[in-house]
């Protein structure tokens, strides 16, 4: 019997290695996708993706035999889930296994931004210490952090902030009644009350440019903005302008609107810490994420259903 053909979008060597003994894996990304769809589209029954290449209605139309899309990552905003749902496809993601890793990175980026760790490192390396001490800087000690989003990862970040004895409040669409933190239904109101915003919410149309010029202006001159969610949740030009004009103090960014392209204006700024989207990027956690992608695909083709379907494409045993 012919093996199930799986299209693997992006570099996921770990996933491909685990799939290859049992599946026919077609590995392609970016400009190569077009040719792969033309040659193999009708035979492809599953797609594994790491979210770099958009899976929209058009691509789905060229994959008539497709049954499922397994996303390597918890955020699946690169997939048109509504179109997938209409087609009766199942979309899976990798929730839970990366919560602590991303929360650790969020704390690291917050501290690096507040305490200017990369700037201090550059100071030592360039020999400037020999001319005098590194200037005093801001602290986490007098700050209140407003989390934008309070999902699985947001909760882990809040726990860490509590251990650091930093007051936490949050903005989300729905208040979470089991949590001790104050909920703000209005993001602008929260921004005005805190001095530090940390974004950890899903990307996509519903949250596009949620953090705009008015939110940044409400955050104010002591303000620090940290983003470990998606570049799309912030109006990037407005953020650049707010940093340039000192409307806010600093930013720590792990995500950008058009990765891996980072705006030139940010590269030249001293009051930003820039990371190459590494929230979950460790051998340990990417290993767990990869295994969950593979387990979802295997489970599906064994007829046992997906392990972690996204809420938009729930699976009911047929
Ligand atoms: C990964 C992520 O960078 O889980 C997510 O949503 O953003 C990250 O863990 C990505 O999914 C893999 O490229």
PDB file of C-alpha atoms in Angstrom, residues 3 14-25 294:
ATOM      1  CA  UNK A   3       2.481   5.431   2.115  1.00  0.00           C
ATOM      2  CA  UNK A  14      13.228  16.514  13.963  1.00  0.00           C
ATOM      3  CA  UNK A  15       9.641  16.054  12.835  1.00  0.00           C
ATOM      4  CA  UNK A  16      10.657  14.814   9.392  1.00  0.00           C
ATOM      5  CA  UNK A  17      13.118  12.304  10.857  1.00  0.00           C
ATOM      6  CA  UNK A  18      10.385  10.800  13.006  1.00  0.00           C
ATOM      7  CA  UNK A  19       7.832  10.718  10.190  1.00  0.00           C
ATOM      8  CA  UNK A  20      10.081   9.331   7.461  1.00  0.00           C
ATOM      9  CA  UNK A  21      10.046   5.651   8.478  1.00  0.00           C
ATOM     10  CA  UNK A  22       6.258   5.465   8.044  1.00  0.00           C
ATOM     11  CA  UNK A  23       5.264   8.375   5.793  1.00  0.00           C
ATOM     12  CA  UNK A  24       6.253   9.747   2.411  1.00  0.00           C
ATOM     13  CA  UNK A  25       7.528  13.173   3.497  1.00  0.00           C
ATOM     14  CA  UNK A 294       4.301  13.556  14.931  1.00  0.00           C
TER      15      UNK A 294
END
